[in-house]
Short mmCIF file of C-alpha atoms and ligand atoms in Angstrom, two decimals:
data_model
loop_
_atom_site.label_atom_id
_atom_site.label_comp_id
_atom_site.label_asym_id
_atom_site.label_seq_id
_atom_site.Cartn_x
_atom_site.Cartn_y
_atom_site.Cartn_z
CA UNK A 947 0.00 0.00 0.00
CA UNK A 948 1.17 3.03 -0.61
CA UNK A 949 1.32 5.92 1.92
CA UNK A 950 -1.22 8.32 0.91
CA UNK A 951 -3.68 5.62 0.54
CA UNK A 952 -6.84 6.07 2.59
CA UNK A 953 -7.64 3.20 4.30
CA UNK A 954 -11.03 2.22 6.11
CA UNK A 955 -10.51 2.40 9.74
CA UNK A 956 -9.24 3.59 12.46
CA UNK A 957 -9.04 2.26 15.81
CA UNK A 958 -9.86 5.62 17.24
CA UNK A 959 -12.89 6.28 14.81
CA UNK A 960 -11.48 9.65 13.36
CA UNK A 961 -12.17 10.02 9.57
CA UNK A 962 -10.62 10.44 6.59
CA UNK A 963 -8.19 7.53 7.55
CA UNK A 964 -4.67 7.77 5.48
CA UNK A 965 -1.29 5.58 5.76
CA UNK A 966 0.93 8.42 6.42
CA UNK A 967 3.88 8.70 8.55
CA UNK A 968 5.92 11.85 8.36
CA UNK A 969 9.06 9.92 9.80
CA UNK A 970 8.78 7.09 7.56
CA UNK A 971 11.73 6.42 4.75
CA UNK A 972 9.11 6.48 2.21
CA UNK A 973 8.25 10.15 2.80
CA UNK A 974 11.85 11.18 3.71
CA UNK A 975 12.88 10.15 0.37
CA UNK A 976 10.11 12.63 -1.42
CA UNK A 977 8.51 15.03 1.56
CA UNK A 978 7.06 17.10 -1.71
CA UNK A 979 5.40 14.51 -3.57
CA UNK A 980 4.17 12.59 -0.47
CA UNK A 981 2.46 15.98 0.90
CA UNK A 982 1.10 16.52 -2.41
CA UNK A 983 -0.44 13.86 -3.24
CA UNK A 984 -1.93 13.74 0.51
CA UNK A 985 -3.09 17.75 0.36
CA UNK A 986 -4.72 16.81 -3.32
CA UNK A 987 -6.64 13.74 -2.05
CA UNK A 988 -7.42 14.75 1.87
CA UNK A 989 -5.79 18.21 2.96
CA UNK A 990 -6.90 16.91 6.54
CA UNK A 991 -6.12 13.05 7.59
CA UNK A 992 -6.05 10.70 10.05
CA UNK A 993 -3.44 8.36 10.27
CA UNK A 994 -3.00 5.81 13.19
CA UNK A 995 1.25 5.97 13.25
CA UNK A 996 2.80 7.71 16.37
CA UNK A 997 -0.80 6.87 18.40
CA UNK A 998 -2.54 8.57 15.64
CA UNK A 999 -2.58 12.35 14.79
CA UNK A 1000 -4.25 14.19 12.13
CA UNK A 1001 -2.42 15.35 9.08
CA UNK A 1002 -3.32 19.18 8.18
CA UNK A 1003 -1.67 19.70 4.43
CA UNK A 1004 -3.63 22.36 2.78
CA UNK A 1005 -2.81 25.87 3.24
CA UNK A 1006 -6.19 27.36 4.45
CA UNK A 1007 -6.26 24.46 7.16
CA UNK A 1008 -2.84 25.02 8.51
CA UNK A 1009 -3.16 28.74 8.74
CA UNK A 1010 -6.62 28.40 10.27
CA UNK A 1011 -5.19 25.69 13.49
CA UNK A 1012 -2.23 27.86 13.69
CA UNK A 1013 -4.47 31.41 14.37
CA UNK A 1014 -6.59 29.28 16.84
CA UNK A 1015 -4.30 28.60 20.18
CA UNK A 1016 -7.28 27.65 22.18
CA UNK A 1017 -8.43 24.97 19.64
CA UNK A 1018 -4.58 23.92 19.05
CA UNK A 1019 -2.60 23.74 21.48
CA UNK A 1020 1.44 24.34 21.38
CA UNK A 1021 1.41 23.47 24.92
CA UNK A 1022 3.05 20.21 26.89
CA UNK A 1023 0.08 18.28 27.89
CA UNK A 1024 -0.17 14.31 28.78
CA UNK A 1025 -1.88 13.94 25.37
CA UNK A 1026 0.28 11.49 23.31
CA UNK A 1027 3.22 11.02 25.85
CA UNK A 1028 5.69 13.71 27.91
CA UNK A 1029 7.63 16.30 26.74
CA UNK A 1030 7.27 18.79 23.45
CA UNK A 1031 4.17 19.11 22.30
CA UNK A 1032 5.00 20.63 18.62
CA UNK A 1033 7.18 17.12 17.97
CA UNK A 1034 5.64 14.10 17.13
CA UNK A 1035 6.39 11.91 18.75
CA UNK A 1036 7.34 14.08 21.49
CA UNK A 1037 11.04 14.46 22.66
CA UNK A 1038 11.80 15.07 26.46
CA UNK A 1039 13.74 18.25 26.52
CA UNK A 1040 14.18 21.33 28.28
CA UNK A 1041 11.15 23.39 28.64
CA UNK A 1042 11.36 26.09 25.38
CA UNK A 1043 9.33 29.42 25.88
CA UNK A 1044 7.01 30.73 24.50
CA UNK A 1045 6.79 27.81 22.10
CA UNK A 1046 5.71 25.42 25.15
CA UNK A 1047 3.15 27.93 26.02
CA UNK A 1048 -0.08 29.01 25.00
CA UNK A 1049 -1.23 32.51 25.44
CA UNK A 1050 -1.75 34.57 27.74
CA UNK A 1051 0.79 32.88 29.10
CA UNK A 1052 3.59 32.96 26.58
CA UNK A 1053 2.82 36.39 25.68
CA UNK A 1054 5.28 37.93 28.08
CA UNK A 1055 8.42 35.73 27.20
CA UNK A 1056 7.48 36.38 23.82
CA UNK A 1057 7.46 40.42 24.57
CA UNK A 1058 10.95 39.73 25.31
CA UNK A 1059 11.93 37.66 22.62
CA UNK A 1060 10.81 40.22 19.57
CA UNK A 1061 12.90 43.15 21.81
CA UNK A 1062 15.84 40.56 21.17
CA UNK A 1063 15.12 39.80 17.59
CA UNK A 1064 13.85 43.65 16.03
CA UNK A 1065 15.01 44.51 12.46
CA UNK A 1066 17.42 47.16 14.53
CA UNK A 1067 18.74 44.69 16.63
CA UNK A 1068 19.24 42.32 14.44
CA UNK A 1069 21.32 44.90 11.68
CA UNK A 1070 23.33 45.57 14.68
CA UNK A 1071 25.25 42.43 14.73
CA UNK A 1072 25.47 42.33 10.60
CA UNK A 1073 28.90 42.96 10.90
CA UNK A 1074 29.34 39.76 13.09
CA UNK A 1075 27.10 37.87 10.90
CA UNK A 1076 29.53 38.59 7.91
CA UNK A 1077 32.57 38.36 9.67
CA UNK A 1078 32.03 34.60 10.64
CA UNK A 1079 30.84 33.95 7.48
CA UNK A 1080 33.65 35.04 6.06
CA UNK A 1081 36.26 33.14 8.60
CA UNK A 1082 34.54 30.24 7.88
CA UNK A 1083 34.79 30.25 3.96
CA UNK A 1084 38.51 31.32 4.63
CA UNK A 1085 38.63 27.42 6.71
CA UNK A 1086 37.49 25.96 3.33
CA UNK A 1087 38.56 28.28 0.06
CA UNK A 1088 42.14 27.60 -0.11
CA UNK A 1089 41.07 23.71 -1.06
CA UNK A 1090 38.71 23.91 -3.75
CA UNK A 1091 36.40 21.12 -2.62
CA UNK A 1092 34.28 20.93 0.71
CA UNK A 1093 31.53 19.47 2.41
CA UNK A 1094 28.74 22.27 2.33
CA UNK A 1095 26.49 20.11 4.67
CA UNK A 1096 29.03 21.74 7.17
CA UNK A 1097 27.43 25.32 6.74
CA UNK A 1098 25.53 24.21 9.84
CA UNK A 1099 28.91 25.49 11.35
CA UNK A 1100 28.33 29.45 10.51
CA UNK A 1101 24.61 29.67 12.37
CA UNK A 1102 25.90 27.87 15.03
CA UNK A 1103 29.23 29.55 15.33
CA UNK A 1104 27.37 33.24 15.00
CA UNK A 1105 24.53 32.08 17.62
CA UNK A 1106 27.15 31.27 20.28
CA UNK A 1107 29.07 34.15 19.60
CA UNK A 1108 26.06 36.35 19.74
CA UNK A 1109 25.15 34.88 22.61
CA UNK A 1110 28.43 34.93 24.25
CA UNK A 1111 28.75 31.20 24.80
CA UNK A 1112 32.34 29.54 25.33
CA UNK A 1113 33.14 29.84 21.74
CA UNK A 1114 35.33 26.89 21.54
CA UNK A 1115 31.79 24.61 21.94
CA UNK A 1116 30.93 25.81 18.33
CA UNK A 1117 31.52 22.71 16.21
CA UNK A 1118 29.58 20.66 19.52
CA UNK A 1119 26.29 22.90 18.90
CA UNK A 1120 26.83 22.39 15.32
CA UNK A 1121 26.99 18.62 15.17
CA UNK A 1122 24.12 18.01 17.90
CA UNK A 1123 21.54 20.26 16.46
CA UNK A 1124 22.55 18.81 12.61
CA UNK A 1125 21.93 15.11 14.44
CA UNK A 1126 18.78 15.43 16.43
CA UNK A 1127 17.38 16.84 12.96
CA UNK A 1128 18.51 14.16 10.88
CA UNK A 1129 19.64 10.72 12.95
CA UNK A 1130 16.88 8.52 12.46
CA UNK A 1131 15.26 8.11 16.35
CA UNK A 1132 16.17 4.69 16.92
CA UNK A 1133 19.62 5.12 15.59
CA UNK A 1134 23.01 5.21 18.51
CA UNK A 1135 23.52 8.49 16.94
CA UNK A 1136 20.24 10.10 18.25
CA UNK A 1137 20.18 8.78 21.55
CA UNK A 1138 23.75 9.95 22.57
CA UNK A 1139 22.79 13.88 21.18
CA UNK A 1140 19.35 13.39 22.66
CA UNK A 1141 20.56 11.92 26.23
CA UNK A 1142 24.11 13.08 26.43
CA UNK A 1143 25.30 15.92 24.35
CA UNK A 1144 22.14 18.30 24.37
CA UNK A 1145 21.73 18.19 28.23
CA UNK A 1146 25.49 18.50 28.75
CA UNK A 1147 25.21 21.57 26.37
CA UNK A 1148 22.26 22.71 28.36
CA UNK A 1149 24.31 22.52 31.58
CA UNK A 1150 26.84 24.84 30.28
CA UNK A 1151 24.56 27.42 28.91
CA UNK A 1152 22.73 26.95 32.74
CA UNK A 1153 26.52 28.17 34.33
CA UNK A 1154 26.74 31.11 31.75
CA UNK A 1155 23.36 32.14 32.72
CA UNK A 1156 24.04 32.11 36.62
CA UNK A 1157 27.51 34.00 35.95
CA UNK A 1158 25.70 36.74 33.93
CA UNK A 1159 22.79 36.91 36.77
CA UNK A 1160 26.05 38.09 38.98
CA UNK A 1161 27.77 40.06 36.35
CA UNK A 1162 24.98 41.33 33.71
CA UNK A 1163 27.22 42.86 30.26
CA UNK A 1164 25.64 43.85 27.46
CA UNK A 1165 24.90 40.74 25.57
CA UNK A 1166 21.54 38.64 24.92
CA UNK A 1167 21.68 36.37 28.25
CA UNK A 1168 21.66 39.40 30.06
CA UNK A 1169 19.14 41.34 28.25
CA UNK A 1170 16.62 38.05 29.02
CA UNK A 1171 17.88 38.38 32.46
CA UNK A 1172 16.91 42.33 33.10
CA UNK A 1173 13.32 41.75 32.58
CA UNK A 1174 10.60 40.89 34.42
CA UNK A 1175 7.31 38.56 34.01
CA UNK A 1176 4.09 39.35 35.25
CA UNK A 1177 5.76 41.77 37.43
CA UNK A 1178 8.49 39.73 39.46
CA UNK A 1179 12.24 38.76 38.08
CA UNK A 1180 12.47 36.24 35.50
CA UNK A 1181 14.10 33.91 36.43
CA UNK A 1182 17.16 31.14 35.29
CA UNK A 1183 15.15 28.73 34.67
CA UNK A 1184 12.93 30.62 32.57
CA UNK A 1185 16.11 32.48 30.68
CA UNK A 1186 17.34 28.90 29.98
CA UNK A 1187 14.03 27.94 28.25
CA UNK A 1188 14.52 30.81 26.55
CA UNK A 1189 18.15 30.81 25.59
CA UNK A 1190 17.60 27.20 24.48
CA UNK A 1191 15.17 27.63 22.04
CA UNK A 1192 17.07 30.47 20.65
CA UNK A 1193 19.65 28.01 19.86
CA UNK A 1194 17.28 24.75 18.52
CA UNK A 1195 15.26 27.45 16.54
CA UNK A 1196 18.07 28.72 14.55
CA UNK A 1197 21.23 26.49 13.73
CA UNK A 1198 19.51 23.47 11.99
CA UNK A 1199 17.40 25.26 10.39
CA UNK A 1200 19.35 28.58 8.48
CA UNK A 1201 21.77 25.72 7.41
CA UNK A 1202 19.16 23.84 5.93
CA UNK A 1203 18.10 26.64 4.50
CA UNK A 1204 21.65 27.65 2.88
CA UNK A 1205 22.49 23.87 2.30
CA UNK A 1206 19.23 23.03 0.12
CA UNK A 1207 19.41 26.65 -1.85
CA UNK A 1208 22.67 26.16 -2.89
CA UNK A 1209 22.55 22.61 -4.07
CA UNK A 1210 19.64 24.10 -6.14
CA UNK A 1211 21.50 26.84 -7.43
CA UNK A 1212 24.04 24.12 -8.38
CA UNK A 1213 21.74 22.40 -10.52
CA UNK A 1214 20.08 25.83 -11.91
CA UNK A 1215 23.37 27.76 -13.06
CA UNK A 1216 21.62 30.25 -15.61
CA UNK A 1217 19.40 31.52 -12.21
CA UNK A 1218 22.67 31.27 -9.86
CA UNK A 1219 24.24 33.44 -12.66
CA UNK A 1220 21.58 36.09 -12.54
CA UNK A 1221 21.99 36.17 -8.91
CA UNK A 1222 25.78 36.54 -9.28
CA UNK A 1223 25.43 39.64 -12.09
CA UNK A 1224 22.57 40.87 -9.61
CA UNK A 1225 22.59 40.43 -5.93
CA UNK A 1226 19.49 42.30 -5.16
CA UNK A 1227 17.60 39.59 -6.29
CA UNK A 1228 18.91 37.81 -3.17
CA UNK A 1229 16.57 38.94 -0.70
CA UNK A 1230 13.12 37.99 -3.11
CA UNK A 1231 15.00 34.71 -3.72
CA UNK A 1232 15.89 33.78 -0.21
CA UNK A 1233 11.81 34.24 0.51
CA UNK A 1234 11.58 31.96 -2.43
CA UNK A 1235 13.89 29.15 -1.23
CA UNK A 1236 12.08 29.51 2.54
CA UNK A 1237 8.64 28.63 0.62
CA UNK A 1238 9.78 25.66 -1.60
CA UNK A 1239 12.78 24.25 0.90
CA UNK A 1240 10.70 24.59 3.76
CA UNK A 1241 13.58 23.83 6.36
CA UNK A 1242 10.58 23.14 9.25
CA UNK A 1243 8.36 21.14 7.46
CA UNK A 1244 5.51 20.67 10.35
CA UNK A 1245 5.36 21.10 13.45
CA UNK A 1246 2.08 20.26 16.02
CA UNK A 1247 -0.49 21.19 18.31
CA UNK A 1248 -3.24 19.27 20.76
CA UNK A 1249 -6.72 19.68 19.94
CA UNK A 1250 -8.35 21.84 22.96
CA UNK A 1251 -11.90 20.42 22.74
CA UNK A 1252 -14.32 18.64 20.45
CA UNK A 1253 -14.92 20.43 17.05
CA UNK A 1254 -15.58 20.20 13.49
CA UNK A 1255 -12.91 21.26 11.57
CA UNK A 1256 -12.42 21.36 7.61
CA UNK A 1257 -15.19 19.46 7.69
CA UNK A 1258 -13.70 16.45 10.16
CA UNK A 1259 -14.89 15.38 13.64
CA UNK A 1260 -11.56 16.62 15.87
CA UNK A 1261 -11.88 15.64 19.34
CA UNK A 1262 -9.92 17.14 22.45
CA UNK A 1263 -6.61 15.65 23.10
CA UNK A 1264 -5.96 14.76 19.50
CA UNK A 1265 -2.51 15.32 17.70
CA UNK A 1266 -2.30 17.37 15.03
CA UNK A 1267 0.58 18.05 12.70
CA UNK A 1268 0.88 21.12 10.65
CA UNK A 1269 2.72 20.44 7.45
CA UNK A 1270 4.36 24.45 6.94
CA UNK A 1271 6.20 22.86 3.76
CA UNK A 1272 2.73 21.37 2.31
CA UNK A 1273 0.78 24.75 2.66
CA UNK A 1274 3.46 26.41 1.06
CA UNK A 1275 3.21 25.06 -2.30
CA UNK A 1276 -0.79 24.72 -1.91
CA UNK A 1277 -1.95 26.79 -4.95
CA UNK A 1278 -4.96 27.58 -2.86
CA UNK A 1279 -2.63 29.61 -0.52
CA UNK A 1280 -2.12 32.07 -3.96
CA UNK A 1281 0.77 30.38 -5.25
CA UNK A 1282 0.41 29.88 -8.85
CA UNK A 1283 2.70 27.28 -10.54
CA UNK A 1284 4.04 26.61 -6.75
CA UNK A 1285 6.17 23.92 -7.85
CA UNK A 1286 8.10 26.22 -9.89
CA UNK A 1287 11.13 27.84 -8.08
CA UNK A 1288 10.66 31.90 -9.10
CA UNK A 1289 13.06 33.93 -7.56
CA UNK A 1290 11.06 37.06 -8.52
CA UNK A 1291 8.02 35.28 -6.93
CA UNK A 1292 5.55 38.55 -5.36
CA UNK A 1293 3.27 38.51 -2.99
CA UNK A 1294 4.87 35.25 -1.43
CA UNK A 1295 2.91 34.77 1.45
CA UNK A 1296 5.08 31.14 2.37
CA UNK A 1297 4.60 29.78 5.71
CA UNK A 1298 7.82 28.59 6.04
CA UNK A 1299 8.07 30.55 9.48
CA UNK A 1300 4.82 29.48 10.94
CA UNK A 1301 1.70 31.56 11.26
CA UNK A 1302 -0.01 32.58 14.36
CA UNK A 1303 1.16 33.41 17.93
CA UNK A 1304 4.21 31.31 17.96
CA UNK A 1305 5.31 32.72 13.64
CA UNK A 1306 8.92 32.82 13.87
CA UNK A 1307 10.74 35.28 16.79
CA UNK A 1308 13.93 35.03 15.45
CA UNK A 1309 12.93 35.32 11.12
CA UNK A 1310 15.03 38.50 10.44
CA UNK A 1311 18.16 37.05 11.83
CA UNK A 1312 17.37 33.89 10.12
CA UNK A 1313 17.19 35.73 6.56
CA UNK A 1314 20.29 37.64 7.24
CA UNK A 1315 21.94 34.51 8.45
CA UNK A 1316 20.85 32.95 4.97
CA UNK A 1317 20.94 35.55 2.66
CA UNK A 1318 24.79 36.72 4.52
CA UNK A 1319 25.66 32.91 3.50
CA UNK A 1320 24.37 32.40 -0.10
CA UNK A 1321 25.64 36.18 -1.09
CA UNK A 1322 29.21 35.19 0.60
CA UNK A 1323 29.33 31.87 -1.53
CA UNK A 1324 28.16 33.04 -4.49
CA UNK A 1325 30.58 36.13 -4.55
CA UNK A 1326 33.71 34.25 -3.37
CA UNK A 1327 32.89 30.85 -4.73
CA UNK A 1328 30.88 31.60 -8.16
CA UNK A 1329 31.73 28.64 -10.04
CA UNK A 1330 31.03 25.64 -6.73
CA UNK A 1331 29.33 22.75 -8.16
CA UNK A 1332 28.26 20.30 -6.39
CA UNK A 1333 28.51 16.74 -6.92
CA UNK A 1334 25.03 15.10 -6.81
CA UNK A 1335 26.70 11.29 -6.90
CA UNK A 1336 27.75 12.35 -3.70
CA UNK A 1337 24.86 14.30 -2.23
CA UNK A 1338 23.50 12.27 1.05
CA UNK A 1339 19.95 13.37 2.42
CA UNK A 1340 18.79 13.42 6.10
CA UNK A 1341 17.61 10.15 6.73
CA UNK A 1342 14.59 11.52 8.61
CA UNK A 1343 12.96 14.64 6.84
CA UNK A 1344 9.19 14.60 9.01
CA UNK A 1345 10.79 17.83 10.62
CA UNK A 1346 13.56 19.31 9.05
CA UNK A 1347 15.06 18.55 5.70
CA UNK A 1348 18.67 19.25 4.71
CA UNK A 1349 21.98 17.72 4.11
CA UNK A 1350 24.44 14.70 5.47
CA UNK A 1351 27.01 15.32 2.78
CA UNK A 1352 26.66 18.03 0.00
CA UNK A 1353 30.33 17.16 -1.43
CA UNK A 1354 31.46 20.92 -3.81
CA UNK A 1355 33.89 21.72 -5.70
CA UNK A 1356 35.39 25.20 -6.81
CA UNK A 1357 38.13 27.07 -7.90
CA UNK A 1358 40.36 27.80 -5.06
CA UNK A 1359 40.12 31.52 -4.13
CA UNK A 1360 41.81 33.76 -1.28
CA UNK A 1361 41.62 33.95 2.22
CA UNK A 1362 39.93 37.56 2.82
CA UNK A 1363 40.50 37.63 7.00
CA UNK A 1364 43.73 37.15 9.64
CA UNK A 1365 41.68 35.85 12.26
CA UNK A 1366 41.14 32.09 12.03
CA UNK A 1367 38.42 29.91 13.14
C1 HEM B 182 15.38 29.87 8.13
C2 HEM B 182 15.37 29.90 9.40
C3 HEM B 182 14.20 29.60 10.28
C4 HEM B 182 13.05 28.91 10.04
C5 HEM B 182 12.61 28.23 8.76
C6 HEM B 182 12.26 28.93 11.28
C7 HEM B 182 11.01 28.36 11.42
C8 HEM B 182 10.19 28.54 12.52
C9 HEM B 182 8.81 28.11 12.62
C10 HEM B 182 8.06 27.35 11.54
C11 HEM B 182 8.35 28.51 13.82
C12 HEM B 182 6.91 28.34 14.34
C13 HEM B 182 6.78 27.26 15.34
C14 HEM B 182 5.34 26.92 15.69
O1 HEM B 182 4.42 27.65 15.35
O2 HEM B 182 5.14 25.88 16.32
C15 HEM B 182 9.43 29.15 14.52
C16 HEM B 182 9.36 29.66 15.82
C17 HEM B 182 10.44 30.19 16.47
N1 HEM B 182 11.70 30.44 15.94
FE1 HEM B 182 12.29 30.15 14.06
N2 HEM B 182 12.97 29.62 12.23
C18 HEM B 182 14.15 30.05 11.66
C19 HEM B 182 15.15 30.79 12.27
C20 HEM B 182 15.15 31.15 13.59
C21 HEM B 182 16.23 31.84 14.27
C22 HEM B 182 17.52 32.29 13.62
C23 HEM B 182 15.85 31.98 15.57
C24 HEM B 182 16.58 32.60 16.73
C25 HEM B 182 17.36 33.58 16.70
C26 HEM B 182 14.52 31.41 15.70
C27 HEM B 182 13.78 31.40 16.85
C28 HEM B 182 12.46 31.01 16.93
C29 HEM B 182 11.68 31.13 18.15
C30 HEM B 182 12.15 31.73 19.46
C31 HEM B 182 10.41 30.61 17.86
C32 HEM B 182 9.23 30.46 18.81
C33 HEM B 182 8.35 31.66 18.82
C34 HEM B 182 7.19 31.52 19.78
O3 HEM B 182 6.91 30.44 20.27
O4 HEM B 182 6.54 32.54 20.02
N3 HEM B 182 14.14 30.91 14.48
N4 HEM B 182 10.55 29.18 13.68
#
């Protein structure tokens, strides 16, 4: 049977019943195709894997669960096992706020978060952005071939340093946050980033936090740290949730975002040539690459009470996944052609960053991030190919897609900087 398949019961009653699992191989191998045959057949499913959840792949579904917190919830709940509600199946990690909240009570973590993240703010530390950027293409240009599935390095490498983590832990963040992405989650891989690495990382960032609540500077941690919720301190606890999803939200996912663009651009040369002879195309194309590459392809929510929905029976407690990547090439959602990749795409109203309450805090660091990245490649390294015998996919692509290996080659250039990484 194939996956999209409806079949003709379910042991919990909900209908339309599909074979659908957004961890399986069989979607991993073509997340596009699977979601669109599923979104052009039944843009809301039921399917019994994971303890059954319902699949929400057309656009005016997705945006209409994510705009409704009280109907579905981001919050943890017993529903469908402990820890993160937005994962299924959930993962037992560190509290994250305001995602594990629902409003009113997220509201004030997430006051705090968009004074982080601002357009100002964020410009402010362009200079950073493109200095590691630049260090790290020095690490590679000299040699003229290089694994770009490593560009999870400059995200990570610019959060810490943003953040004003011990530096030297760079290539650590990088490597756990590519792995509990990709490692499929019975693998040894998984298990020792899931149960060793991540909470050792965790503990660190929980000693930074307790040093900075003694000596405040004038850096991120601290900035968390100076506010207040509800009218008393925040406290560390509540700074870690915070600081940690900074960190989950953004490395994985700008390097998926750089990783998949650029092997695209590989294989499209005439439209990575028109970005080379004009970069202000970059910004419209970066906005292109977050609606078709979709680097968080669905993420869920528990259903608040009993309801109709989309014309389904939803009852309360249920699981729901919200397929982003699916509602972004719905041509329902005002995409016309959306399979075709159109740099000068406008309107592009993608939901590659979520809708709703919880949309994306930390979106304009995550373009500059991206657009920094593809600019710096593009000028430095115009002629990297990459070699698609060698390209190796995330085994697991439910939640984020992107890269093992993305194997390049180039013409060896200069190194621009003195400092090394
Ligand atoms: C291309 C890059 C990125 C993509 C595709 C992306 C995607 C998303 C999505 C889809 C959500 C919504 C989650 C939901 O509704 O359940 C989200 C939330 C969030 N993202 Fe991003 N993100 C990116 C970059 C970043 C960066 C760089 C940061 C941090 C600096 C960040 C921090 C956050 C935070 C804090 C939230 C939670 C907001 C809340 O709960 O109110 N993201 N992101």
């Amino acid at each position: 049977m194939t996956e999209q398949q409806t079949v003709e019961n379910s042991a919990h009653g909900r209908r339309p019943v599909v074979d659908f699992d957004h961890n399986a191989d069989s979607h991993g191998r073509d997340p596009v195709g699977s979601y669109r045959k599923l979104r052009e057949s039944t843009p809301v499913a039921w399917t019994e894997k994971w303890g059954g959840y319902w699949v929400l792949s057309g656009y005016q579904a997705i945006f209409d669960a994510a705009r409704d917190d009280e109907m579905f919830s981001s919050a943890r709940s017993h529903h469908g096992g402990e820890g993160q509600a937005i994962l299924i199946p959930k993962r037992p990690i560190t509290d994250h706020y305001p995602i594990d909240l629902d409003p009113p009570e997220s509201l004030p973590y997430r006051r705090i978060m968009n004074q982080l993240l601002t357009p100002q703010r964020v410009e402010k530390i362009r200079p950073m952005v493109e200095r590691y950027t630049d260090m790290f293409i020095d690490d590679l240009i000299e040699k003229g071939e290089a694994d770009f599935a490593t560009l999870t390095g400059i995200p990570s490498i610019i959060t810490i340093a943003w953040l004003e983590l011990p530096l030297e832990d760079w290539r650590r963040y990088s490597f756990a946050h590519r792995k509990i992405l990709s490692a499929p989650l019975d693998s040894a891989e998984y298990k020792m980033v899931s149960e060793e690495e991540l909470p050792a990382l965790t503990e660190s960032v929980k000693k930074v936090i307790a040093e900075r609540k003694l000596n405040p500077g004038d850096d991120p941690i601290s900035f968390i740290l100076g506010h207040e919720i509800n009218g008393r301190p925040i406290t560390e606890e509540e700074t870690l949730n915070m600081v940690d999803l900074i960190i989950s939200g953004g490395v994985g996912t700008v390097a998926s975002l750089s990783g998949q663009s650029l092997e695209w651009l590989s294989a499209n040369p005439e439209v990575k040539q028109r970005l080379i002879d004009d970069p202000s195309l970059m910004q419209n194309a970066v906005e292109e690459f977050l609606r078709v590459f979709s680097p968080t392809q669905a993420l869920a929510r528990t259903v608040g009470k009993d309801a109709e929905f989309h014309g389904v029976e939803i009852k309360e407690g249920d699981r729901a996944l919200l397929a982003w990547s699916s509602g972004s090439r719905d041509a329902a959602g005002g995409f016309e052609n959306p399979d075709v990749v159109d740099i000068e795409r406008f309107p592009n109203r993608h939901l590659a960053f979520g809708v709703g309450s919880h949309r994306c805090a930390g979106s304009h660091l995550g373009r500059l991030m991206a657009r920094t990245i593809l600019s710096k490649v593009l000028e430095r390294m115009p002629d990297f190919k990459v070699d698609p015998a060698g390209v190796v996919r995330y085994p697991r692509q439910g939640v984020n897609t992107g890269f093992d290996q993305l194997p390049t080659t180039f013409t060896p250039g200069p190194r621009v900087l003195d400092e090394r990484l």
